[in-house]
Short mmCIF file of C-alpha atoms in Angstrom, two decimals:
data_model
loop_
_atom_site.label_atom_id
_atom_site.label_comp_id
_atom_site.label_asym_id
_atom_site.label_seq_id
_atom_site.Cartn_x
_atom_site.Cartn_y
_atom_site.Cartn_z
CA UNK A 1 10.18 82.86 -36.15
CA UNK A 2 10.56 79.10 -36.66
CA UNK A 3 8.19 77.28 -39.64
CA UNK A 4 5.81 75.69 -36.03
CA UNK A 5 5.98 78.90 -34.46
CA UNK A 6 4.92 80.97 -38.04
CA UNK A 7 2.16 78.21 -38.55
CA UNK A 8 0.93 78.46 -35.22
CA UNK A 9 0.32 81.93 -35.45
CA UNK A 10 -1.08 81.97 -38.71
CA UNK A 11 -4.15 79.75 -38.05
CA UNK A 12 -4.60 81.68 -34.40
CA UNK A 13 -5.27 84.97 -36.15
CA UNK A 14 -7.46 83.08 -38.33
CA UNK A 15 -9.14 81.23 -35.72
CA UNK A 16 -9.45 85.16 -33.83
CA UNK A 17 -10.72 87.02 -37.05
CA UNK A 18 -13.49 84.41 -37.70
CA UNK A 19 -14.86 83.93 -34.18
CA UNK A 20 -14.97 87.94 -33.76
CA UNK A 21 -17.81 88.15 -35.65
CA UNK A 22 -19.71 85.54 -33.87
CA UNK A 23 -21.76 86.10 -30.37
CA UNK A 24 -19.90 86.35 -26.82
CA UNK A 25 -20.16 82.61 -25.78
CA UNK A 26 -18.57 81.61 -28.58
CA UNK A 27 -15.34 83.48 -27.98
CA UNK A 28 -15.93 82.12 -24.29
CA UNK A 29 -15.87 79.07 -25.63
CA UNK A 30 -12.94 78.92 -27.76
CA UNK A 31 -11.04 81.10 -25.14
CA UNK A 32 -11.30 77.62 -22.93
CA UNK A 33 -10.04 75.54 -25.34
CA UNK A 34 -6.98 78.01 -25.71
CA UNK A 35 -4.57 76.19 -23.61
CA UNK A 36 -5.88 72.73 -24.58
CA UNK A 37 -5.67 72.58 -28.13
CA UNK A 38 -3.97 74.16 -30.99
CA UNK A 39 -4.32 76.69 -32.82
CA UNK A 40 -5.38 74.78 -36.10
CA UNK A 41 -8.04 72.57 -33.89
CA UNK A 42 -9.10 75.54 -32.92
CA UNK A 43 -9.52 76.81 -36.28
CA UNK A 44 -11.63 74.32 -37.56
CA UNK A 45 -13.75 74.20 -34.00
CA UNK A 46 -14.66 78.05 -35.16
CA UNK A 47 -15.33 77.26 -38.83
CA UNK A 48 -17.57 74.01 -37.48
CA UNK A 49 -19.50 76.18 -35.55
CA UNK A 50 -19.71 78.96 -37.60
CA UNK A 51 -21.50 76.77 -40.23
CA UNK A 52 -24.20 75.65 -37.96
CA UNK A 53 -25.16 79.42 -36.48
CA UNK A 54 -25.09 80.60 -39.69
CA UNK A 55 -27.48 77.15 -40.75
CA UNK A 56 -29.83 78.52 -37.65
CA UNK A 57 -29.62 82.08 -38.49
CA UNK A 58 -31.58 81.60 -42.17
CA UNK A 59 -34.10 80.17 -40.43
CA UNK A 60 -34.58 82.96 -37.86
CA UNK A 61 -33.42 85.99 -39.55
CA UNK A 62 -30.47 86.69 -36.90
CA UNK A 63 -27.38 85.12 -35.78
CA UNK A 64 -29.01 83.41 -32.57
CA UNK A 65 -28.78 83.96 -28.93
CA UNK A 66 -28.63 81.42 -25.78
CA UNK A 67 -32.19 81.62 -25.75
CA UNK A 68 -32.42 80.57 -29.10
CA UNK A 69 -30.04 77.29 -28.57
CA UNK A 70 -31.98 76.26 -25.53
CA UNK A 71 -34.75 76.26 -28.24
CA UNK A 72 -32.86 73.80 -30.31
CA UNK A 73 -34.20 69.72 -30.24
CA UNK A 74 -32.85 66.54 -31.41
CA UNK A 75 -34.80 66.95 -34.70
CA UNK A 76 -32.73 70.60 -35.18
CA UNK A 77 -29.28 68.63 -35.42
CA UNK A 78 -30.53 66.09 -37.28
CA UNK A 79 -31.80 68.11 -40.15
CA UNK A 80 -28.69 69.57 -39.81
CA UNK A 81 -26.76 67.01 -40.32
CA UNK A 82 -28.90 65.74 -43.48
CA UNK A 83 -28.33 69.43 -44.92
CA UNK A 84 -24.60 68.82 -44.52
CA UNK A 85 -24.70 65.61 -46.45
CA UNK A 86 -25.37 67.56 -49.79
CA UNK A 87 -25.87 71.48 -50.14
CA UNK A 88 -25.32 74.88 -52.44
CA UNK A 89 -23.61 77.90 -50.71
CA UNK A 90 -24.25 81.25 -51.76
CA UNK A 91 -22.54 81.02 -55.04
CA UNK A 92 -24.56 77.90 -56.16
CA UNK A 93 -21.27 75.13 -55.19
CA UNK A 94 -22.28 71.96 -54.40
CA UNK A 95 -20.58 70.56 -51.01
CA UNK A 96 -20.97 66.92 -50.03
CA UNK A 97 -19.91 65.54 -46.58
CA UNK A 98 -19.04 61.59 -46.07
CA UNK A 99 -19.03 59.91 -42.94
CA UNK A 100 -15.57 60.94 -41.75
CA UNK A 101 -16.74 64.49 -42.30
CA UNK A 102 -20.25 64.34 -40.81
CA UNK A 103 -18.83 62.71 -37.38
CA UNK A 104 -16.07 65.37 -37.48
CA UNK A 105 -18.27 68.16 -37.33
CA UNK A 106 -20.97 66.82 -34.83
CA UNK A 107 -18.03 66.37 -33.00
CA UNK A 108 -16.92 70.03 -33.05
CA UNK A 109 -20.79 70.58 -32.29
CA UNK A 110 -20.92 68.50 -29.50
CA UNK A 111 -17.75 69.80 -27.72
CA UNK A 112 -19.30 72.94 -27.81
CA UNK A 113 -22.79 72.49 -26.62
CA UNK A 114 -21.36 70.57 -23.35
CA UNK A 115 -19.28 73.50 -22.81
CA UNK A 116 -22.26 75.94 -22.57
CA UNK A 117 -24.71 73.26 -21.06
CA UNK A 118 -21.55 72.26 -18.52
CA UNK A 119 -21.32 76.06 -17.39
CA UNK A 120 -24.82 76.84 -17.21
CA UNK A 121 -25.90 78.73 -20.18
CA UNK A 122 -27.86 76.13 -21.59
CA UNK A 123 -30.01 73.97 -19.90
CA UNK A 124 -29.53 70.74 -21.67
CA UNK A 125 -27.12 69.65 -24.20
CA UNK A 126 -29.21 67.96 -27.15
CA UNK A 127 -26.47 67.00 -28.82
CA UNK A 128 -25.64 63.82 -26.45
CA UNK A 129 -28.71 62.46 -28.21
CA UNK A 130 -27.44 62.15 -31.76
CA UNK A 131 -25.58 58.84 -32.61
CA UNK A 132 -22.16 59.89 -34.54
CA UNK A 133 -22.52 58.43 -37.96
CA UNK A 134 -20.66 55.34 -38.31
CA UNK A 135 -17.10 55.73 -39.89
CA UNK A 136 -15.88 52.07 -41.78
CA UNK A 137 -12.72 51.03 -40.64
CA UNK A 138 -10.16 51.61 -43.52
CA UNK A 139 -7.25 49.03 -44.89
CA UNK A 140 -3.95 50.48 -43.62
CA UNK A 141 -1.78 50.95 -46.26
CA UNK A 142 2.22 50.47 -45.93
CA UNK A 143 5.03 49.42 -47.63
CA UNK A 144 6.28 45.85 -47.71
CA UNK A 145 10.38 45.79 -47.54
CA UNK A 146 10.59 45.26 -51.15
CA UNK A 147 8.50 48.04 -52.17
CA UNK A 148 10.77 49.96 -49.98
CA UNK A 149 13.81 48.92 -51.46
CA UNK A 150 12.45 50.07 -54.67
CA UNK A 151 11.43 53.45 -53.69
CA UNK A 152 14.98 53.83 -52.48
CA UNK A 153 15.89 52.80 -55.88
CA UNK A 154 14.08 55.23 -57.35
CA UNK A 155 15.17 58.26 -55.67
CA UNK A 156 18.74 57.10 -56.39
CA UNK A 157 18.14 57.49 -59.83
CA UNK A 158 16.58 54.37 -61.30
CA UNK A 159 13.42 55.81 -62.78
CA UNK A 160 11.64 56.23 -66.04
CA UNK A 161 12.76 60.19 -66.01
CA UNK A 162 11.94 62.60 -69.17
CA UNK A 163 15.88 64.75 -69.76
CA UNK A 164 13.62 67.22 -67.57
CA UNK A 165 13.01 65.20 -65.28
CA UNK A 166 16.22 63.60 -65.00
CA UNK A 167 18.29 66.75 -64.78
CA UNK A 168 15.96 68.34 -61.48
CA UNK A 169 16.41 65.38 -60.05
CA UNK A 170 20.17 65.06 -60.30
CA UNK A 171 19.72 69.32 -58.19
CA UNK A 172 17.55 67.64 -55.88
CA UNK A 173 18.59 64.24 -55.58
CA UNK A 174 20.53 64.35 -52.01
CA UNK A 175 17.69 66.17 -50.35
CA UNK A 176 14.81 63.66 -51.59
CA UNK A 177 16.71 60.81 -50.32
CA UNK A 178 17.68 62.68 -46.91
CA UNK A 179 13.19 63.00 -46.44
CA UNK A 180 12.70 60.16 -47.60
CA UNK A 181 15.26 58.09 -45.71
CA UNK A 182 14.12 60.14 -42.20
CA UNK A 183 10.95 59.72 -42.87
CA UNK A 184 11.06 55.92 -43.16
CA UNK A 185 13.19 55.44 -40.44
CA UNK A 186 12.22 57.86 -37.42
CA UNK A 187 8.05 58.02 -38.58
CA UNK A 188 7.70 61.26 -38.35
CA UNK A 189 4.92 63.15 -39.89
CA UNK A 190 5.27 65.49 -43.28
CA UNK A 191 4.40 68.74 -41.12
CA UNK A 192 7.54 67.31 -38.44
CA UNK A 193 9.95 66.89 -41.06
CA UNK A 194 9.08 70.27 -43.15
CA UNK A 195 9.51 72.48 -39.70
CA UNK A 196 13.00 70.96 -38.73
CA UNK A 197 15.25 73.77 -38.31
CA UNK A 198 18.84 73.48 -38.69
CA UNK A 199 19.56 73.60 -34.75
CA UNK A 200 17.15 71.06 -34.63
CA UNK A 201 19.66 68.12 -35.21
CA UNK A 202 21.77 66.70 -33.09
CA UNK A 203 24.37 64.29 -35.24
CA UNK A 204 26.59 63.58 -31.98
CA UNK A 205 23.76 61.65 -31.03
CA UNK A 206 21.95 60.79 -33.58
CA UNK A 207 18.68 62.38 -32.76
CA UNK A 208 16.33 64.90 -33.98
CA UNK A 209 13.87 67.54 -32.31
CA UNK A 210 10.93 67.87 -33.48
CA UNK A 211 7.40 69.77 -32.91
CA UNK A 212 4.50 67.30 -32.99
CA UNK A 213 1.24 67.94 -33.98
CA UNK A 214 -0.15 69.86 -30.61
CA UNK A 215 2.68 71.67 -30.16
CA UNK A 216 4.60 69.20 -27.62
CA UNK A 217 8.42 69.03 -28.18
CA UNK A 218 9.53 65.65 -28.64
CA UNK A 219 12.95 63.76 -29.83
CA UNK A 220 13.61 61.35 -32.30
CA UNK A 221 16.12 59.03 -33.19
CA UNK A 222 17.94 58.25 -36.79
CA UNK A 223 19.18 54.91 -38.39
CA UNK A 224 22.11 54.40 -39.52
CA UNK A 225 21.36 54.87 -43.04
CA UNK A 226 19.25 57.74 -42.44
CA UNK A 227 22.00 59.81 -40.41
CA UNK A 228 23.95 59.23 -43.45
CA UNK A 229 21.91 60.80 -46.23
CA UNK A 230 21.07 63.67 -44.11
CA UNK A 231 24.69 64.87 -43.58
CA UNK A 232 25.29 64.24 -47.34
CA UNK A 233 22.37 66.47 -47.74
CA UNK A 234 23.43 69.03 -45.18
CA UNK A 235 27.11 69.09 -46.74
CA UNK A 236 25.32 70.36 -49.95
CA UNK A 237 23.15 72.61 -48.47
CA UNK A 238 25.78 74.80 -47.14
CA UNK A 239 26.91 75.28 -50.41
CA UNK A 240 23.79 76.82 -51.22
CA UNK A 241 23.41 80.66 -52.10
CA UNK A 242 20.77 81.05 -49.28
CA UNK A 243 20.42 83.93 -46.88
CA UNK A 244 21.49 83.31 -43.09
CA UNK A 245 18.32 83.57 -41.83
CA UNK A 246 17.12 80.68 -43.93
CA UNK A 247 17.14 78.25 -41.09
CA UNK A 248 15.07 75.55 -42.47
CA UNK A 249 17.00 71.73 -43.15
CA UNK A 250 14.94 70.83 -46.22
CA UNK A 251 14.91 74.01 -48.91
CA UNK A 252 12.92 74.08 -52.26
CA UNK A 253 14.73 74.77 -55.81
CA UNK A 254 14.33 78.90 -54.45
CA UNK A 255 16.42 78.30 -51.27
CA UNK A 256 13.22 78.70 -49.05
CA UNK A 257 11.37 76.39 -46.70
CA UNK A 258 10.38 73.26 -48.21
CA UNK A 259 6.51 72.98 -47.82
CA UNK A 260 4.34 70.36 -46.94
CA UNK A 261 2.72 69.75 -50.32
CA UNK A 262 5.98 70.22 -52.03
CA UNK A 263 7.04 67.33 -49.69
CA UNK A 264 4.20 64.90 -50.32
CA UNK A 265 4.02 66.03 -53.88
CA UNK A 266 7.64 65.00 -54.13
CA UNK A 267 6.59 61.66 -52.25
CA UNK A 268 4.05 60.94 -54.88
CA UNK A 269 5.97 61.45 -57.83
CA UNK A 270 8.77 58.82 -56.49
CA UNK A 271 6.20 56.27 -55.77
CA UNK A 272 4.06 56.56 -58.73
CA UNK A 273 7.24 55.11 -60.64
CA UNK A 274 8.37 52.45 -57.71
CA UNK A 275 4.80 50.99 -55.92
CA UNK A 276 2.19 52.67 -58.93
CA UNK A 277 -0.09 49.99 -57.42
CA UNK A 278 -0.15 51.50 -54.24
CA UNK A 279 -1.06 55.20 -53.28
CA UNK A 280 1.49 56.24 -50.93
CA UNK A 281 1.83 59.34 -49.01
CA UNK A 282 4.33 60.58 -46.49
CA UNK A 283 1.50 59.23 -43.95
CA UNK A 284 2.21 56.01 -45.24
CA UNK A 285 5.70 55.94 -44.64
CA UNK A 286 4.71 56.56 -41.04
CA UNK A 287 2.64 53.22 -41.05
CA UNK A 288 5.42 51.58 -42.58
CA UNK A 289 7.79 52.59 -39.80
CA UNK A 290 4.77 51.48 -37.13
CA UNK A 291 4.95 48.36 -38.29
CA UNK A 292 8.16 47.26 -38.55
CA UNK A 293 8.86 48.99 -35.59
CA UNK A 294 6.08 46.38 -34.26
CA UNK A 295 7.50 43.13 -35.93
CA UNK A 296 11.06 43.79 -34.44
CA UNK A 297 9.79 44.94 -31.04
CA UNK A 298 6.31 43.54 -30.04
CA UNK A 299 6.02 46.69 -27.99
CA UNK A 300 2.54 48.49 -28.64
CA UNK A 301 3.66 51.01 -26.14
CA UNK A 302 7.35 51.73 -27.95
CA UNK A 303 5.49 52.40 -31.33
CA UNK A 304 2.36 54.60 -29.73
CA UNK A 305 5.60 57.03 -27.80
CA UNK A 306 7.97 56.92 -31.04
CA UNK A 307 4.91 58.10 -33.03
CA UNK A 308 3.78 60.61 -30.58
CA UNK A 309 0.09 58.95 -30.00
CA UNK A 310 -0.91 60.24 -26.42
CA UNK A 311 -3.42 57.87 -26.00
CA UNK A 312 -2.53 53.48 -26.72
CA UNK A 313 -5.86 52.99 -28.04
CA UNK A 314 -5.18 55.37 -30.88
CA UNK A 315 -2.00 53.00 -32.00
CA UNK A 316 -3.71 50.18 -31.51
CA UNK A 317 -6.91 50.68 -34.39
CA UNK A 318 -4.29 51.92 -36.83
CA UNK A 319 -1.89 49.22 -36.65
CA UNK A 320 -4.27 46.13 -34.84
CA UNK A 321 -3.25 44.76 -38.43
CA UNK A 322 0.11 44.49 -37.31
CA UNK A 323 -0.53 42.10 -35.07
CA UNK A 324 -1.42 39.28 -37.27
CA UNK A 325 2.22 38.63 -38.22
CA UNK A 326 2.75 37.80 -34.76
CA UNK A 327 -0.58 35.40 -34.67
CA UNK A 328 0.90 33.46 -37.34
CA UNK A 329 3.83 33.40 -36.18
CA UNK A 330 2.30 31.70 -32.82
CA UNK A 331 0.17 28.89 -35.01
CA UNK A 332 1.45 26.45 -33.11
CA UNK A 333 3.16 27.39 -29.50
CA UNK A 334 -0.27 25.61 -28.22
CA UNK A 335 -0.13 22.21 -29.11
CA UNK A 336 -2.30 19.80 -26.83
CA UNK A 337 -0.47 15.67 -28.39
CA UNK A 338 0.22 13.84 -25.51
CA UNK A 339 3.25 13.54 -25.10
CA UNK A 340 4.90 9.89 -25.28
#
């Protein structure tokens, strides 16, 4: 079973043992969204839910029925969401919720109170009359070509390393710059590049499949430089003592599948010595790529289908900063002097 295919399955059966213990229209529910969403959406759908039926049922003294939603008023979700903003579970942990996280889970609510107002088991959908919590608008952060050209310099070797340090990196050298190099030039995110399998790649022409982040297959293409340090990588790794049914590209020190926090972790520890001004991230390479995908290309739409955004307007609030290059550049196209 392939790392998207393993993952995939793991948070269904997760999603499926939580929402068995939860009344009939909510397995309705999430039985809708089956074919719609994945299995990890899902997941946290059930756990969103969960939380607020289980909110309702302390204050009832059972887990409640339809009748008991149509009961429900604004005022209801609005306590609710003040409870979320600070609370104690069972074992006395304290659990805060920002903005980001309160908006998230009225969202999850809200989804699933039009669902059983839209097919008649409720007969109104309060939830349409609570205003989302504002989220502020956060600074995209990226690398700047020189920062980049340091990183690389890093991973090549030329970093403050500990004799520790120095001699796991020399092991794992070729594989960090073979992420690191794909990840910069195709954008792809940290989940992508940890569930590439080996008949994944395609060197003849350059390309790469991949499984995006709801499950769509999708293609991408390598640079130059990037094609390069993955076939130095892939020469090593066959030299490996791993078993055949390892088929994962990128392998951890035990000859297994590299995770995703190994990955990132391994991201981190590279730019703390190159950029330490900056926190980068493997999702940070990906804004990177956005960008100067943007300043060589002006195409909005090229970025948002490399990146595998389904929907423009999503490209365009994470990278409307990238258009500001292209402003300047234009100062002065307009000019209204008479001419002589």
């Amino acid at each position: 079973m392939s790392n998207h295919k393993a993952t995939a399955q793991h948070f269904r059966e997760k999603c499926d043992e939580t929402v068995s213990v939860l009344p009939a229209y909510c397995i309705s529910y999430i039985r809708s969204i089956r074919q719609r969403t994945a299995p990890r959406t899902q997941y946290e759908y059930v756990k969103d839910i969960r939380m607020f039926l289980q909110w309702i049922e302390k204050s009832i003294g059972h887990m409640p029925d339809l009748n008991d939603l149509a009961q429900l008023t604004r005022q209801d979700f609005e306590d609710y969401m003040e409870h979320l903003e600070y609370y104690r579970d069972e074992r006395g942990r304290v659990h805060t919720n920002g903005r980001s996280s309160l908006a998230r889970k009225l969202s999850s609510l809200s989804r699933f109170f039009n669902y059983l107002f839209q097919n008649d088991m409720l007969p109104r959908d309060e939830t349409r009359k609570i205003q989302a919590p504002k989220v502020p608008k956060k600074n995209i952060i990226r690398l700047e070509k020189d920062e980049t050209a340091d990183l690389l310099h890093a991973v090549s070797g030329n970093a403050p390393m500990t004799p520790k340090q120095a001699d796991y990196h020399a092991k794992q050298q070729l594989r960090d710059t073979a992420i690191i190099q794909l990840m910069l030039a195709t954008g792809i995110r940290v989940s992508e590049c940890a569930g590439i399998d080996l008949n994944d790649i395609d060197l003849n022409h350059h390309c790469i499949r991949i499984i995006r982040k709801g499950g769509d297959e999708a293609t991408v293409y390598m640079s130059d430089d990037a094609q390069e340090a993955l076939e130095a990588w892939l020469d090593h790794r066959a030299s490996l003592p791993c078993p055949d049914t390892e088929t994962a590209v990128f392998l951890s020190s035990r000859n297994t599948r590299m995770s995703v926090r190994a990955i990132e972790y391994m991201v981190r520890k590279y730019a703390s010595w190159a950029v330490p001004a900056k926190h980068i991230t493997p999702h940070k390479f990906r804004g990177t790529y956005a960008t100067e995908l943007y300043r060589a290309t002006g195409d909005i739409y090229l970025v948002a289908e490399t990146l595998g955004h389904k929907d423009i307007t999503t490209t365009r609030e994470h990278y409307a900063s990238m258009t500001d290059d292209r402003k300047q550049a234009h100062r002065n196209t307009v000019d209204y002097k008479k001419e002589e």
